[in-house]
Amino acid sequence: MTLEEYKAQPFKGATIGDYWYTFDRRTRREIERLVKKGKNPDIMNYY
């Protein structure tokens, strides 16, 4: 899964991409690293 595919997933009536910039830089980088490793991190752990 690419980062763009991850951001396209639904979350609370929108997509993760719509909420992406509400996270701080450190959190976004952590999620990016997990997605690159092939994981699908649960966004609720960060929200």
PDB file of C-alpha atoms in Angstrom:
ATOM      1  CA  MET A   1       0.000   0.000   0.000  1.00  0.00           C
ATOM      2  CA  THR A   2       1.242   3.442  -0.839  1.00  0.00           C
ATOM      3  CA  LEU A   3       0.749   6.514   1.289  1.00  0.00           C
ATOM      4  CA  GLU A   4      -1.822   7.846  -1.187  1.00  0.00           C
ATOM      5  CA  GLU A   5      -3.844   4.609  -0.937  1.00  0.00           C
ATOM      6  CA  TYR A   6      -3.675   4.839   2.847  1.00  0.00           C
ATOM      7  CA  LYS A   7      -4.914   8.446   2.825  1.00  0.00           C
ATOM      8  CA  ALA A   8      -7.847   7.452   0.569  1.00  0.00           C
ATOM      9  CA  GLN A   9      -9.301   5.153   3.247  1.00  0.00           C
ATOM     10  CA  PRO A  10     -12.576   6.338   4.815  1.00  0.00           C
ATOM     11  CA  PHE A  11     -12.499   7.856   8.297  1.00  0.00           C
ATOM     12  CA  LYS A  12     -15.405   9.582  10.088  1.00  0.00           C
ATOM     13  CA  GLY A  13     -17.381  10.404   6.943  1.00  0.00           C
ATOM     14  CA  ALA A  14     -14.312  11.677   5.084  1.00  0.00           C
ATOM     15  CA  THR A  15     -10.900  10.216   4.268  1.00  0.00           C
ATOM     16  CA  ILE A  16      -7.697   9.998   6.246  1.00  0.00           C
ATOM     17  CA  GLY A  17      -6.215  12.484   3.771  1.00  0.00           C
ATOM     18  CA  ASP A  18      -8.769  15.080   4.853  1.00  0.00           C
ATOM     19  CA  TYR A  19      -7.488  14.799   8.436  1.00  0.00           C
ATOM     20  CA  TRP A  20      -3.816  14.386   7.455  1.00  0.00           C
ATOM     21  CA  TYR A  21      -2.686  17.931   8.237  1.00  0.00           C
ATOM     22  CA  THR A  22      -4.400  17.993  11.615  1.00  0.00           C
ATOM     23  CA  PHE A  23      -1.654  15.677  12.869  1.00  0.00           C
ATOM     24  CA  ASP A  24       1.714  17.085  13.901  1.00  0.00           C
ATOM     25  CA  ARG A  25       4.762  16.433  11.760  1.00  0.00           C
ATOM     26  CA  ARG A  26       6.132  13.748  14.077  1.00  0.00           C
ATOM     27  CA  THR A  27       2.901  11.742  13.895  1.00  0.00           C
ATOM     28  CA  ARG A  28       2.711  12.046  10.101  1.00  0.00           C
ATOM     29  CA  ARG A  29       6.296  10.794   9.763  1.00  0.00           C
ATOM     30  CA  GLU A  30       5.585   7.843  12.057  1.00  0.00           C
ATOM     31  CA  ILE A  31       2.527   6.862  10.011  1.00  0.00           C
ATOM     32  CA  GLU A  32       4.508   7.259   6.762  1.00  0.00           C
ATOM     33  CA  ARG A  33       7.222   4.913   8.049  1.00  0.00           C
ATOM     34  CA  LEU A  34       4.664   2.267   9.050  1.00  0.00           C
ATOM     35  CA  VAL A  35       2.905   2.457   5.678  1.00  0.00           C
ATOM     36  CA  LYS A  36       6.238   2.104   3.853  1.00  0.00           C
ATOM     37  CA  LYS A  37       6.862  -1.075   5.860  1.00  0.00           C
ATOM     38  CA  GLY A  38       3.588  -2.455   4.481  1.00  0.00           C
ATOM     39  CA  LYS A  39       1.533  -1.962   7.611  1.00  0.00           C
ATOM     40  CA  ASN A  40      -1.874  -0.328   7.913  1.00  0.00           C
ATOM     41  CA  PRO A  41      -1.697   1.698  11.162  1.00  0.00           C
ATOM     42  CA  ASP A  42      -4.956   2.293  13.021  1.00  0.00           C
ATOM     43  CA  ILE A  43      -5.620   6.006  12.726  1.00  0.00           C
ATOM     44  CA  MET A  44      -7.563   6.024  16.008  1.00  0.00           C
ATOM     45  CA  ASN A  45      -4.285   5.481  17.877  1.00  0.00           C
ATOM     46  CA  TYR A  46      -3.165   8.921  16.701  1.00  0.00           C
ATOM     47  CA  TYR A  47      -6.408  10.891  16.593  1.00  0.00           C
TER      48      TYR A  47
END
